[in-house]
GROMACS .gro file of C-alpha atoms in nm:
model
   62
    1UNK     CA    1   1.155  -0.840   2.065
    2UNK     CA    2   0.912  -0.751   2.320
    3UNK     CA    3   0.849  -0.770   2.684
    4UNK     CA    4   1.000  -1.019   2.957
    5UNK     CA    5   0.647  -1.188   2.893
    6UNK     CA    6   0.609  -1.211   2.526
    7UNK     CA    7   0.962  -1.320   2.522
    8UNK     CA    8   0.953  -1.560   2.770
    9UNK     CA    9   0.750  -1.886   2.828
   10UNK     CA   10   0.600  -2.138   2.616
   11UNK     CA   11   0.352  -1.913   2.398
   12UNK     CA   12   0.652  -1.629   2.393
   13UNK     CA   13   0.888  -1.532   2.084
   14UNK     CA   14   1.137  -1.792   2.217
   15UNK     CA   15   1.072  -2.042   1.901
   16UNK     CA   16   1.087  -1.715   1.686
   17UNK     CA   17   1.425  -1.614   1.795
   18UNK     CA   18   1.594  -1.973   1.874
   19UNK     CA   19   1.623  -1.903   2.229
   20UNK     CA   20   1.680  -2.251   2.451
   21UNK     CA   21   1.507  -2.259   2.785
   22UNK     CA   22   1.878  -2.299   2.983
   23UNK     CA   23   1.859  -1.932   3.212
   24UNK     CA   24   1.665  -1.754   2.973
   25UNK     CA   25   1.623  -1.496   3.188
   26UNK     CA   26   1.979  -1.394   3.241
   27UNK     CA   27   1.996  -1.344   2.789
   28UNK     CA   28   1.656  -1.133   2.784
   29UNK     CA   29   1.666  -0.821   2.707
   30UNK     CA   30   1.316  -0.632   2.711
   31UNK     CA   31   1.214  -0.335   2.514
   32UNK     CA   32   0.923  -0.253   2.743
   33UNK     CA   33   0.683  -0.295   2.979
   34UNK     CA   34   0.315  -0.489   2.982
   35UNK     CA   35   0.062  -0.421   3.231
   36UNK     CA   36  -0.315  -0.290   3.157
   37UNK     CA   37  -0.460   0.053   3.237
   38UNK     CA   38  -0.799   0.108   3.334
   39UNK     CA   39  -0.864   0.354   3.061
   40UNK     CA   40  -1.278   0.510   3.010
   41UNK     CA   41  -1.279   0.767   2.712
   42UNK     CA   42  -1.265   0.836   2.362
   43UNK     CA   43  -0.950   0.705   2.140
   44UNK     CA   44  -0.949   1.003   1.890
   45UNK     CA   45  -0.711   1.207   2.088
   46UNK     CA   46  -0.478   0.914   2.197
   47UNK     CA   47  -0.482   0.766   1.829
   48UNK     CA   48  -0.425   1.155   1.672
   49UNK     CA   49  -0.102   1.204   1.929
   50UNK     CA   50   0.035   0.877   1.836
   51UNK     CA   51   0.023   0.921   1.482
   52UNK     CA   52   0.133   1.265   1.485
   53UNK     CA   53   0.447   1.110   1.674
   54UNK     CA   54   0.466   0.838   1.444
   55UNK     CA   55   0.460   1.077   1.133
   56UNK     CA   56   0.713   1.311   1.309
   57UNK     CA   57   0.997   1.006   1.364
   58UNK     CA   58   0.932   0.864   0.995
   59UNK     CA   59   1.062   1.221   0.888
   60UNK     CA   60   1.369   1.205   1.106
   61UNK     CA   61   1.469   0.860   0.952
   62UNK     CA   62   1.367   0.979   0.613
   0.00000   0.00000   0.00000
């Protein structure tokens, strides 16, 4: 699953999860958001928080 646009459309998911092209937007449901950030800056921090919280919810689950 994904966004309304990787879901969507002709180069979406839709082949991947048999979806028909008959109101697909009414049977979507997203789990996100897309959209690009103007972003200037180094990645360590970003890349350290993420898999800190990565590492943290593989514990929870076990």
């Amino acid at each position: 699953m994904g966004s309304i646009g990787a879901m969507g459309g002709d180069q979406g998911s839709s082949d991947r999860y048999f979806q028909d092209n008959t109101n697909v937007n009414e049977k979507l449901v997203p789990e996100g958001i897309e959209g690009r950030v103007p972003y200037k800056g180094w990645m360590e921090p970003v890349v350290h928080q993420m898999m800190g919280g990565l590492r943290q919810s593989m514990g929870y689950t076990g």
